[in-house]
PDB file of C-alpha atoms in Angstrom:
ATOM      1  CA  MET A1334      95.810 173.243  13.448  1.00  0.00           C
ATOM      2  CA  ILE A1335      95.325 170.032  15.419  1.00  0.00           C
ATOM      3  CA  ARG A1336      98.106 167.455  15.086  1.00  0.00           C
ATOM      4  CA  ALA A1337      97.295 164.192  13.304  1.00  0.00           C
ATOM      5  CA  GLU A1338      98.123 162.107  16.373  1.00  0.00           C
ATOM      6  CA  ASP A1339      95.890 164.300  18.540  1.00  0.00           C
ATOM      7  CA  ALA A1340      93.011 163.943  16.093  1.00  0.00           C
ATOM      8  CA  LEU A1341      93.358 160.169  16.147  1.00  0.00           C
ATOM      9  CA  ALA A1342      93.519 160.084  19.952  1.00  0.00           C
ATOM     10  CA  ALA A1343      90.376 162.226  20.143  1.00  0.00           C
ATOM     11  CA  ALA A1344      88.580 159.892  17.735  1.00  0.00           C
ATOM     12  CA  ALA A1345      89.604 156.832  19.748  1.00  0.00           C
ATOM     13  CA  ASP A1346      88.418 158.470  22.970  1.00  0.00           C
ATOM     14  CA  GLN A1347      85.089 159.375  21.399  1.00  0.00           C
ATOM     15  CA  ILE A1348      84.580 155.817  20.166  1.00  0.00           C
ATOM     16  CA  THR A1349      85.367 154.368  23.587  1.00  0.00           C
ATOM     17  CA  ARG A1350      82.900 156.699  25.312  1.00  0.00           C
ATOM     18  CA  ALA A1351      80.196 155.846  22.777  1.00  0.00           C
ATOM     19  CA  GLN A1352      80.798 152.130  23.258  1.00  0.00           C
ATOM     20  CA  GLN A1353      80.257 152.616  26.972  1.00  0.00           C
ATOM     21  CA  ASN A1354      77.177 154.840  26.614  1.00  0.00           C
ATOM     22  CA  LYS A1355      74.378 153.807  24.251  1.00  0.00           C
ATOM     23  CA  GLY A1356      73.092 157.364  24.200  1.00  0.00           C
ATOM     24  CA  LEU A1357      76.208 158.410  22.268  1.00  0.00           C
ATOM     25  CA  ARG A1358      75.727 155.829  19.503  1.00  0.00           C
ATOM     26  CA  PRO A1359      74.056 156.738  16.200  1.00  0.00           C
ATOM     27  CA  THR A1360      71.165 155.053  14.468  1.00  0.00           C
ATOM     28  CA  ILE A1361      72.431 154.004  11.030  1.00  0.00           C
ATOM     29  CA  ALA A1362      70.473 153.048   7.922  1.00  0.00           C
ATOM     30  CA  GLY A1363      72.263 151.924   4.760  1.00  0.00           C
ATOM     31  CA  PHE A1364      70.786 152.165   1.258  1.00  0.00           C
ATOM     32  CA  PHE A1365      72.602 150.029  -1.309  1.00  0.00           C
ATOM     33  CA  ASP A1366      72.548 151.036  -4.973  1.00  0.00           C
ATOM     34  CA  GLU A1367      73.494 147.893  -6.888  1.00  0.00           C
ATOM     35  CA  SER A1368      73.975 149.697 -10.207  1.00  0.00           C
ATOM     36  CA  THR A1369      76.973 151.573  -8.744  1.00  0.00           C
ATOM     37  CA  ASN A1370      77.708 149.250  -5.786  1.00  0.00           C
ATOM     38  CA  THR A1371      77.427 152.287  -3.512  1.00  0.00           C
ATOM     39  CA  VAL A1372      76.024 152.552   0.006  1.00  0.00           C
ATOM     40  CA  THR A1373      74.351 155.770   1.142  1.00  0.00           C
ATOM     41  CA  TYR A1374      74.053 156.179   4.897  1.00  0.00           C
ATOM     42  CA  VAL A1375      71.575 158.086   7.020  1.00  0.00           C
ATOM     43  CA  VAL A1376      73.171 158.634  10.417  1.00  0.00           C
ATOM     44  CA  SER A1377      70.875 160.015  13.098  1.00  0.00           C
ATOM     45  CA  ASP A1378      70.744 160.913  16.754  1.00  0.00           C
ATOM     46  CA  PRO A1379      67.867 158.972  18.326  1.00  0.00           C
ATOM     47  CA  THR A1380      67.296 161.698  20.918  1.00  0.00           C
ATOM     48  CA  SER A1381      67.181 164.895  18.842  1.00  0.00           C
ATOM     49  CA  LYS A1382      66.299 163.229  15.499  1.00  0.00           C
ATOM     50  CA  GLU A1383      69.004 165.280  13.791  1.00  0.00           C
ATOM     51  CA  ALA A1384      70.707 163.428  10.930  1.00  0.00           C
ATOM     52  CA  ALA A1385      73.424 163.393   8.294  1.00  0.00           C
ATOM     53  CA  ILE A1386      73.285 161.812   4.852  1.00  0.00           C
ATOM     54  CA  ILE A1387      76.618 160.389   3.704  1.00  0.00           C
ATOM     55  CA  ASP A1388      77.522 159.651   0.052  1.00  0.00           C
ATOM     56  CA  SER A1389      74.152 159.948  -1.679  1.00  0.00           C
ATOM     57  CA  VAL A1390      73.484 158.639  -5.207  1.00  0.00           C
ATOM     58  CA  LEU A1391      71.790 160.318  -8.157  1.00  0.00           C
ATOM     59  CA  ASP A1392      70.600 157.764 -10.707  1.00  0.00           C
ATOM     60  CA  PHE A1393      72.249 158.342 -14.089  1.00  0.00           C
ATOM     61  CA  GLU A1394      71.862 156.415 -17.346  1.00  0.00           C
ATOM     62  CA  ALA A1395      75.029 156.971 -19.327  1.00  0.00           C
ATOM     63  CA  ALA A1396      73.619 155.860 -22.679  1.00  0.00           C
ATOM     64  CA  SER A1397      70.821 158.452 -22.666  1.00  0.00           C
ATOM     65  CA  GLY A1398      72.379 161.031 -20.345  1.00  0.00           C
ATOM     66  CA  ARG A1399      69.217 161.004 -18.235  1.00  0.00           C
ATOM     67  CA  THR A1400      69.113 161.525 -14.480  1.00  0.00           C
ATOM     68  CA  SER A1401      66.434 160.240 -12.104  1.00  0.00           C
ATOM     69  CA  TYR A1402      65.826 160.224  -8.381  1.00  0.00           C
ATOM     70  CA  GLY A1403      64.736 156.746  -7.307  1.00  0.00           C
ATOM     71  CA  SER A1404      67.731 156.142  -5.030  1.00  0.00           C
ATOM     72  CA  ALA A1405      67.519 159.590  -3.471  1.00  0.00           C
ATOM     73  CA  ASP A1406      63.755 159.336  -2.990  1.00  0.00           C
ATOM     74  CA  ARG A1407      64.222 156.153  -0.938  1.00  0.00           C
ATOM     75  CA  VAL A1408      66.380 158.210   1.417  1.00  0.00           C
ATOM     76  CA  ILE A1409      63.794 161.012   1.555  1.00  0.00           C
ATOM     77  CA  GLU A1410      61.072 158.499   2.393  1.00  0.00           C
ATOM     78  CA  TYR A1411      63.162 157.137   5.275  1.00  0.00           C
ATOM     79  CA  ILE A1412      63.942 160.639   6.566  1.00  0.00           C
ATOM     80  CA  ASN A1413      60.305 161.690   6.492  1.00  0.00           C
ATOM     81  CA  SER A1414      58.891 158.468   7.937  1.00  0.00           C
ATOM     82  CA  ASN A1415      61.276 158.724  10.892  1.00  0.00           C
ATOM     83  CA  ASN A1416      60.723 162.466  11.412  1.00  0.00           C
ATOM     84  CA  LEU A1417      64.423 163.235  11.002  1.00  0.00           C
ATOM     85  CA  LYS A1418      65.935 166.672  10.496  1.00  0.00           C
ATOM     86  CA  VAL A1419      68.878 166.684   8.075  1.00  0.00           C
ATOM     87  CA  MET A1420      71.773 168.842   9.236  1.00  0.00           C
ATOM     88  CA  TRP A1421      74.532 167.603   6.932  1.00  0.00           C
ATOM     89  CA  HIS A1422      75.037 166.154   3.457  1.00  0.00           C
ATOM     90  CA  ILE A1423      78.538 164.702   3.705  1.00  0.00           C
ATOM     91  CA  GLU A1424      80.736 163.470   0.857  1.00  0.00           C
ATOM     92  CA  THR A1425      83.681 161.292   1.827  1.00  0.00           C
ATOM     93  CA  HIS A1426      85.377 162.391  -1.438  1.00  0.00           C
ATOM     94  CA  ALA A1427      84.610 163.380  -5.034  1.00  0.00           C
ATOM     95  CA  HIS A1428      83.348 160.021  -6.276  1.00  0.00           C
ATOM     96  CA  ALA A1429      84.394 158.556  -9.622  1.00  0.00           C
ATOM     97  CA  ASP A1430      81.689 155.888  -9.821  1.00  0.00           C
ATOM     98  CA  HIS A1431      78.436 157.711  -9.159  1.00  0.00           C
ATOM     99  CA  ILE A1432      76.960 161.203  -9.213  1.00  0.00           C
ATOM    100  CA  SER A1433      76.026 162.751  -5.885  1.00  0.00           C
ATOM    101  CA  ALA A1434      72.372 163.498  -5.178  1.00  0.00           C
ATOM    102  CA  ALA A1435      73.279 166.021  -2.463  1.00  0.00           C
ATOM    103  CA  PRO A1436      71.882 169.137  -4.215  1.00  0.00           C
ATOM    104  CA  TYR A1437      68.551 167.387  -4.836  1.00  0.00           C
ATOM    105  CA  LEU A1438      68.374 166.133  -1.249  1.00  0.00           C
ATOM    106  CA  GLN A1439      69.449 169.507   0.104  1.00  0.00           C
ATOM    107  CA  GLU A1440      66.657 171.220  -1.818  1.00  0.00           C
ATOM    108  CA  LYS A1441      64.097 168.774  -0.413  1.00  0.00           C
ATOM    109  CA  LEU A1442      65.429 168.398   3.140  1.00  0.00           C
ATOM    110  CA  GLY A1443      67.730 171.325   3.975  1.00  0.00           C
ATOM    111  CA  GLY A1444      71.129 170.901   5.639  1.00  0.00           C
ATOM    112  CA  LYS A1445      74.702 171.857   4.759  1.00  0.00           C
ATOM    113  CA  LEU A1446      76.789 170.213   2.021  1.00  0.00           C
ATOM    114  CA  ALA A1447      80.301 169.302   3.169  1.00  0.00           C
ATOM    115  CA  ILE A1448      83.473 167.603   1.955  1.00  0.00           C
ATOM    116  CA  GLY A1449      87.158 167.585   2.876  1.00  0.00           C
ATOM    117  CA  ARG A1450      89.193 170.742   2.276  1.00  0.00           C
ATOM    118  CA  GLU A1451      91.549 168.993  -0.143  1.00  0.00           C
ATOM    119  CA  ILE A1452      88.729 168.980  -2.696  1.00  0.00           C
ATOM    120  CA  ILE A1453      90.452 172.117  -3.979  1.00  0.00           C
ATOM    121  CA  ARG A1454      93.339 169.942  -5.210  1.00  0.00           C
ATOM    122  CA  VAL A1455      90.941 167.610  -6.992  1.00  0.00           C
ATOM    123  CA  GLN A1456      89.116 170.570  -8.531  1.00  0.00           C
ATOM    124  CA  ASP A1457      92.385 171.958  -9.836  1.00  0.00           C
ATOM    125  CA  VAL A1458      93.453 168.682 -11.491  1.00  0.00           C
ATOM    126  CA  PHE A1459      90.086 167.851 -13.038  1.00  0.00           C
ATOM    127  CA  GLY A1460      89.230 171.459 -13.843  1.00  0.00           C
ATOM    128  CA  LYS A1461      92.238 171.384 -16.168  1.00  0.00           C
ATOM    129  CA  LEU A1462      91.381 167.941 -17.568  1.00  0.00           C
ATOM    130  CA  PHE A1463      87.845 169.039 -18.457  1.00  0.00           C
ATOM    131  CA  ASN A1464      88.975 172.515 -19.561  1.00  0.00           C
ATOM    132  CA  ALA A1465      86.348 173.925 -17.233  1.00  0.00           C
ATOM    133  CA  GLY A1466      87.431 177.517 -17.802  1.00  0.00           C
ATOM    134  CA  THR A1467      87.731 180.465 -15.481  1.00  0.00           C
ATOM    135  CA  ASP A1468      84.054 180.365 -14.507  1.00  0.00           C
ATOM    136  CA  PHE A1469      84.686 177.147 -12.575  1.00  0.00           C
ATOM    137  CA  GLU A1470      85.936 178.122  -9.104  1.00  0.00           C
ATOM    138  CA  ARG A1471      88.650 175.857  -7.740  1.00  0.00           C
ATOM    139  CA  ASP A1472      88.298 176.925  -4.116  1.00  0.00           C
ATOM    140  CA  GLY A1473      85.664 174.524  -2.770  1.00  0.00           C
ATOM    141  CA  SER A1474      83.026 177.261  -2.787  1.00  0.00           C
ATOM    142  CA  GLN A1475      80.499 174.851  -4.338  1.00  0.00           C
ATOM    143  CA  PHE A1476      80.248 173.316  -0.859  1.00  0.00           C
ATOM    144  CA  ASP A1477      78.878 174.892   2.312  1.00  0.00           C
ATOM    145  CA  HIS A1478      81.673 173.550   4.507  1.00  0.00           C
ATOM    146  CA  LEU A1479      85.166 172.099   4.016  1.00  0.00           C
ATOM    147  CA  PHE A1480      86.321 169.756   6.780  1.00  0.00           C
ATOM    148  CA  VAL A1481      89.937 169.636   7.943  1.00  0.00           C
ATOM    149  CA  ASP A1482      91.726 166.834   9.756  1.00  0.00           C
ATOM    150  CA  GLY A1483      90.636 166.564  13.375  1.00  0.00           C
ATOM    151  CA  GLU A1484      87.687 168.934  13.052  1.00  0.00           C
ATOM    152  CA  THR A1485      84.770 168.156  15.337  1.00  0.00           C
ATOM    153  CA  PHE A1486      81.062 168.554  14.604  1.00  0.00           C
ATOM    154  CA  LYS A1487      77.723 167.599  16.108  1.00  0.00           C
ATOM    155  CA  ILE A1488      74.598 165.797  14.968  1.00  0.00           C
ATOM    156  CA  GLY A1489      72.244 166.498  17.831  1.00  0.00           C
ATOM    157  CA  GLU A1490      73.926 164.972  20.881  1.00  0.00           C
ATOM    158  CA  LEU A1491      76.223 162.836  18.742  1.00  0.00           C
ATOM    159  CA  GLU A1492      79.888 163.771  18.491  1.00  0.00           C
ATOM    160  CA  GLY A1493      81.703 163.616  15.161  1.00  0.00           C
ATOM    161  CA  ILE A1494      85.343 163.923  14.126  1.00  0.00           C
ATOM    162  CA  ALA A1495      86.665 164.241  10.566  1.00  0.00           C
ATOM    163  CA  LEU A1496      89.901 162.424   9.712  1.00  0.00           C
ATOM    164  CA  HIS A1497      91.882 163.071   6.529  1.00  0.00           C
ATOM    165  CA  VAL A1498      92.675 159.703   4.890  1.00  0.00           C
ATOM    166  CA  PRO A1499      94.238 160.442   1.469  1.00  0.00           C
ATOM    167  CA  GLY A1500      95.540 157.841  -0.965  1.00  0.00           C
ATOM    168  CA  HIS A1501      92.525 156.881  -3.046  1.00  0.00           C
ATOM    169  CA  THR A1502      92.258 160.606  -3.814  1.00  0.00           C
ATOM    170  CA  PRO A1503      93.882 163.591  -2.078  1.00  0.00           C
ATOM    171  CA  ALA A1504      90.543 164.652  -0.594  1.00  0.00           C
ATOM    172  CA  ASP A1505      89.327 161.450   1.083  1.00  0.00           C
ATOM    173  CA  MET A1506      87.928 161.870   4.572  1.00  0.00           C
ATOM    174  CA  ALA A1507      86.645 159.403   7.155  1.00  0.00           C
ATOM    175  CA  PHE A1508      83.949 160.566   9.541  1.00  0.00           C
ATOM    176  CA  ILE A1509      83.820 159.160  13.058  1.00  0.00           C
ATOM    177  CA  ILE A1510      80.318 159.563  14.503  1.00  0.00           C
ATOM    178  CA  GLY A1511      79.805 158.085  17.931  1.00  0.00           C
ATOM    179  CA  ASP A1512      81.279 154.569  17.805  1.00  0.00           C
ATOM    180  CA  ALA A1513      81.025 154.283  14.005  1.00  0.00           C
ATOM    181  CA  ALA A1514      83.491 155.227  11.261  1.00  0.00           C
ATOM    182  CA  PHE A1515      82.350 156.017   7.721  1.00  0.00           C
ATOM    183  CA  VAL A1516      85.515 155.339   5.762  1.00  0.00           C
ATOM    184  CA  GLY A1517      84.571 156.075   2.152  1.00  0.00           C
ATOM    185  CA  ASP A1518      86.781 154.449  -0.475  1.00  0.00           C
ATOM    186  CA  THR A1519      89.769 153.574   1.689  1.00  0.00           C
ATOM    187  CA  ILE A1520      88.961 149.981   2.521  1.00  0.00           C
ATOM    188  CA  PHE A1521      86.411 147.342   1.537  1.00  0.00           C
ATOM    189  CA  MET A1522      85.140 144.172   3.209  1.00  0.00           C
ATOM    190  CA  PRO A1523      88.018 142.009   4.496  1.00  0.00           C
ATOM    191  CA  ASP A1524      87.553 139.447   1.715  1.00  0.00           C
ATOM    192  CA  PHE A1525      87.736 142.133  -1.010  1.00  0.00           C
ATOM    193  CA  GLY A1526      90.613 144.287   0.198  1.00  0.00           C
ATOM    194  CA  THR A1527      91.249 147.958  -0.434  1.00  0.00           C
ATOM    195  CA  ALA A1528      90.491 150.829  -2.806  1.00  0.00           C
ATOM    196  CA  ARG A1529      92.530 151.640  -5.893  1.00  0.00           C
ATOM    197  CA  ALA A1530      95.122 154.414  -5.758  1.00  0.00           C
ATOM    198  CA  ASP A1531      95.783 155.214  -9.429  1.00  0.00           C
ATOM    199  CA  PHE A1532      93.460 158.173  -9.953  1.00  0.00           C
ATOM    200  CA  PRO A1533      95.103 161.604 -10.376  1.00  0.00           C
ATOM    201  CA  GLY A1534      96.527 162.555  -6.998  1.00  0.00           C
ATOM    202  CA  GLY A1535      96.176 159.021  -5.650  1.00  0.00           C
ATOM    203  CA  ASP A1536      99.081 157.318  -3.915  1.00  0.00           C
ATOM    204  CA  ALA A1537      99.325 153.717  -2.705  1.00  0.00           C
ATOM    205  CA  ARG A1538     101.792 154.564   0.062  1.00  0.00           C
ATOM    206  CA  GLN A1539      99.498 157.280   1.378  1.00  0.00           C
ATOM    207  CA  LEU A1540      96.580 154.874   1.186  1.00  0.00           C
ATOM    208  CA  PHE A1541      98.411 152.289   3.298  1.00  0.00           C
ATOM    209  CA  GLN A1542      99.233 154.916   5.917  1.00  0.00           C
ATOM    210  CA  SER A1543      95.638 156.158   5.961  1.00  0.00           C
ATOM    211  CA  ILE A1544      94.256 152.643   6.364  1.00  0.00           C
ATOM    212  CA  ARG A1545      96.670 151.834   9.166  1.00  0.00           C
ATOM    213  CA  ARG A1546      95.617 155.086  10.822  1.00  0.00           C
ATOM    214  CA  LEU A1547      92.011 153.918  10.757  1.00  0.00           C
ATOM    215  CA  LEU A1548      92.970 150.433  11.934  1.00  0.00           C
ATOM    216  CA  SER A1549      94.642 151.907  15.020  1.00  0.00           C
ATOM    217  CA  LEU A1550      91.187 152.859  16.316  1.00  0.00           C
ATOM    218  CA  PRO A1551      89.655 150.581  18.995  1.00  0.00           C
ATOM    219  CA  ASP A1552      89.067 147.000  17.839  1.00  0.00           C
ATOM    220  CA  ALA A1553      85.280 147.188  18.207  1.00  0.00           C
ATOM    221  CA  THR A1554      84.951 150.330  16.081  1.00  0.00           C
ATOM    222  CA  ARG A1555      82.208 149.758  13.534  1.00  0.00           C
ATOM    223  CA  LEU A1556      83.419 150.495  10.006  1.00  0.00           C
ATOM    224  CA  PHE A1557      80.841 151.414   7.376  1.00  0.00           C
ATOM    225  CA  LEU A1558      82.082 151.114   3.800  1.00  0.00           C
ATOM    226  CA  CYS A1559      81.109 153.107   0.729  1.00  0.00           C
ATOM    227  CA  HIS A1560      81.067 150.138  -1.661  1.00  0.00           C
ATOM    228  CA  ASP A1561      80.799 146.378  -1.900  1.00  0.00           C
ATOM    229  CA  TYR A1562      81.377 144.138  -4.914  1.00  0.00           C
ATOM    230  CA  LYS A1563      80.867 140.646  -3.405  1.00  0.00           C
ATOM    231  CA  ALA A1564      84.215 138.882  -3.273  1.00  0.00           C
ATOM    232  CA  PRO A1565      84.402 135.466  -4.998  1.00  0.00           C
ATOM    233  CA  GLY A1566      82.606 132.894  -2.901  1.00  0.00           C
ATOM    234  CA  ARG A1567      80.338 135.413  -1.132  1.00  0.00           C
ATOM    235  CA  ASP A1568      76.719 135.602  -2.300  1.00  0.00           C
ATOM    236  CA  GLU A1569      75.479 138.592  -0.329  1.00  0.00           C
ATOM    237  CA  PHE A1570      76.430 142.253  -0.408  1.00  0.00           C
ATOM    238  CA  ALA A1571      77.887 143.517   2.865  1.00  0.00           C
ATOM    239  CA  TRP A1572      79.154 146.888   4.024  1.00  0.00           C
ATOM    240  CA  GLU A1573      79.714 146.771   7.787  1.00  0.00           C
ATOM    241  CA  THR A1574      82.776 145.362   9.506  1.00  0.00           C
ATOM    242  CA  THR A1575      85.048 146.204  12.464  1.00  0.00           C
ATOM    243  CA  VAL A1576      88.621 147.316  12.987  1.00  0.00           C
ATOM    244  CA  LYS A1577      89.397 143.927  14.536  1.00  0.00           C
ATOM    245  CA  GLN A1578      88.025 142.015  11.546  1.00  0.00           C
ATOM    246  CA  GLN A1579      90.023 144.138   9.139  1.00  0.00           C
ATOM    247  CA  ARG A1580      93.260 143.793  11.090  1.00  0.00           C
ATOM    248  CA  GLU A1581      92.879 140.015  11.226  1.00  0.00           C
ATOM    249  CA  ASP A1582      91.443 139.200   7.805  1.00  0.00           C
ATOM    250  CA  ASN A1583      91.774 141.941   5.183  1.00  0.00           C
ATOM    251  CA  VAL A1584      93.331 140.257   2.164  1.00  0.00           C
ATOM    252  CA  HIS A1585      95.378 143.343   1.242  1.00  0.00           C
ATOM    253  CA  VAL A1586      96.274 145.077   4.464  1.00  0.00           C
ATOM    254  CA  LYS A1587      95.841 142.838   7.520  1.00  0.00           C
ATOM    255  CA  ASP A1588      98.368 142.939  10.345  1.00  0.00           C
ATOM    256  CA  GLY A1589     101.758 141.715   9.144  1.00  0.00           C
ATOM    257  CA  VAL A1590     101.543 143.198   5.643  1.00  0.00           C
ATOM    258  CA  THR A1591     104.331 145.756   5.245  1.00  0.00           C
ATOM    259  CA  GLU A1592     103.954 149.114   3.559  1.00  0.00           C
ATOM    260  CA  ASP A1593     106.281 148.114   0.725  1.00  0.00           C
ATOM    261  CA  GLU A1594     104.398 144.845   0.171  1.00  0.00           C
ATOM    262  CA  PHE A1595     101.112 146.720   0.010  1.00  0.00           C
ATOM    263  CA  VAL A1596     102.436 149.361  -2.388  1.00  0.00           C
ATOM    264  CA  GLU A1597     103.807 146.723  -4.759  1.00  0.00           C
ATOM    265  CA  MET A1598     100.522 144.774  -4.670  1.00  0.00           C
ATOM    266  CA  ARG A1599      98.330 147.866  -5.050  1.00  0.00           C
ATOM    267  CA  ASN A1600     100.289 149.370  -7.927  1.00  0.00           C
ATOM    268  CA  SER A1601     100.425 146.052  -9.783  1.00  0.00           C
ATOM    269  CA  ARG A1602      96.726 145.425  -9.289  1.00  0.00           C
ATOM    270  CA  ASP A1603      95.717 148.956 -10.268  1.00  0.00           C
ATOM    271  CA  ALA A1604      97.593 148.629 -13.558  1.00  0.00           C
ATOM    272  CA  THR A1605      95.115 145.894 -14.567  1.00  0.00           C
ATOM    273  CA  LEU A1606      91.922 147.778 -13.679  1.00  0.00           C
ATOM    274  CA  ALA A1607      89.676 149.533 -16.177  1.00  0.00           C
ATOM    275  CA  MET A1608      88.421 153.020 -15.425  1.00  0.00           C
ATOM    276  CA  PRO A1609      85.020 153.150 -13.646  1.00  0.00           C
ATOM    277  CA  ALA A1610      82.166 153.237 -16.159  1.00  0.00           C
ATOM    278  CA  LEU A1611      80.852 156.583 -14.896  1.00  0.00           C
ATOM    279  CA  ILE A1612      84.132 158.331 -14.091  1.00  0.00           C
ATOM    280  CA  MET A1613      83.743 161.123 -16.672  1.00  0.00           C
ATOM    281  CA  PRO A1614      80.251 162.288 -15.702  1.00  0.00           C
ATOM    282  CA  SER A1615      80.755 161.541 -12.010  1.00  0.00           C
ATOM    283  CA  VAL A1616      83.934 163.494 -11.385  1.00  0.00           C
ATOM    284  CA  GLN A1617      82.857 166.340 -13.652  1.00  0.00           C
ATOM    285  CA  VAL A1618      79.654 166.802 -11.642  1.00  0.00           C
ATOM    286  CA  ASN A1619      80.946 165.915  -8.177  1.00  0.00           C
ATOM    287  CA  ILE A1620      83.740 168.500  -8.192  1.00  0.00           C
ATOM    288  CA  ARG A1621      80.865 170.970  -8.617  1.00  0.00           C
ATOM    289  CA  GLY A1622      79.177 169.722  -5.441  1.00  0.00           C
ATOM    290  CA  GLY A1623      76.897 167.377  -7.400  1.00  0.00           C
ATOM    291  CA  ARG A1624      75.635 170.109  -9.727  1.00  0.00           C
ATOM    292  CA  LEU A1625      75.546 169.684 -13.482  1.00  0.00           C
ATOM    293  CA  PRO A1626      77.653 172.041 -15.609  1.00  0.00           C
ATOM    294  CA  GLU A1627      75.889 175.305 -16.393  1.00  0.00           C
ATOM    295  CA  PRO A1628      73.430 174.939 -19.289  1.00  0.00           C
ATOM    296  CA  GLU A1629      74.590 176.254 -22.643  1.00  0.00           C
ATOM    297  CA  ASP A1630      72.654 178.758 -24.731  1.00  0.00           C
ATOM    298  CA  ASN A1631      70.124 176.080 -25.726  1.00  0.00           C
ATOM    299  CA  GLY A1632      69.283 175.377 -22.082  1.00  0.00           C
ATOM    300  CA  VAL A1633      70.984 171.944 -22.025  1.00  0.00           C
ATOM    301  CA  SER A1634      73.848 170.853 -19.737  1.00  0.00           C
ATOM    302  CA  TYR A1635      76.663 168.875 -21.354  1.00  0.00           C
ATOM    303  CA  ILE A1636      79.163 166.379 -19.955  1.00  0.00           C
ATOM    304  CA  LYS A1637      82.567 166.551 -21.651  1.00  0.00           C
ATOM    305  CA  ILE A1638      84.548 163.452 -22.574  1.00  0.00           C
ATOM    306  CA  PRO A1639      88.240 164.269 -23.046  1.00  0.00           C
ATOM    307  CA  VAL A1640      89.595 162.138 -25.892  1.00  0.00           C
ATOM    308  CA  ASN A1641      92.979 160.393 -25.471  1.00  0.00           C
ATOM    309  CA  ALA A1642      93.677 162.498 -22.381  1.00  0.00           C
ATOM    310  CA  VAL A1643      93.722 159.885 -19.617  1.00  0.00           C
TER     311      VAL A1643
END
């Protein structure tokens, strides 16, 4: 298995080469879903037209339990209008704030569904919480591929490297593609700070170490974030920043903030936060690769809500 420091060095080298050669840089389109504050990315190679979709969103109305496909169909329209060929559907982690549209997109567009290998830990914890039973496999088999730290992959001529960045959850991964890093729920815009670390398996100290790992990449590395919530005083949503901007300005974790200071701040702040509105349906579906629980004998799928359990 590749060492963590070797994986980081390889990612930094890849970014530097892509910054020097435009042909190694991806074309990136972001699709913001304001109802969940989530950004879905289509990352494509301009030469081969091969593409990956990162962190897709299935529309879900909690009050009625109805799903719809408006957000995903916007992505399909972009893919088709640009003649792209989808090779990957990538999840940075098992999201707690929205349901993945990956199975729907995969059915329409093809490609492999992938997530970090530590999803098996998340499946174990939440499989027990939801009393999913023995029919629910806790081995990641709901996904076509499980990435490990330092693993490389290709999107056409583009080079990609997966980096394990736990802390928000045990399974969080960042994906370095060309000169861009898709960092999931590790860090937000500099004026908003960092992700929470109080979900099962989360750890503020791990999160700090993961963020500092990412912030050791070259200064000009483009960071693409999974969410934005508009910090006080900012009127527009934003989801792209750089390593340099984060190191200089991030209100939680800029240069000079110690690990202990961050852990104290993060734990104190997390204790005041409510659970995400869609955590129960989202996690329950996303640990299944974005698939609803198997229908019961009446043909209907059901989302469980554990009472007084969390």
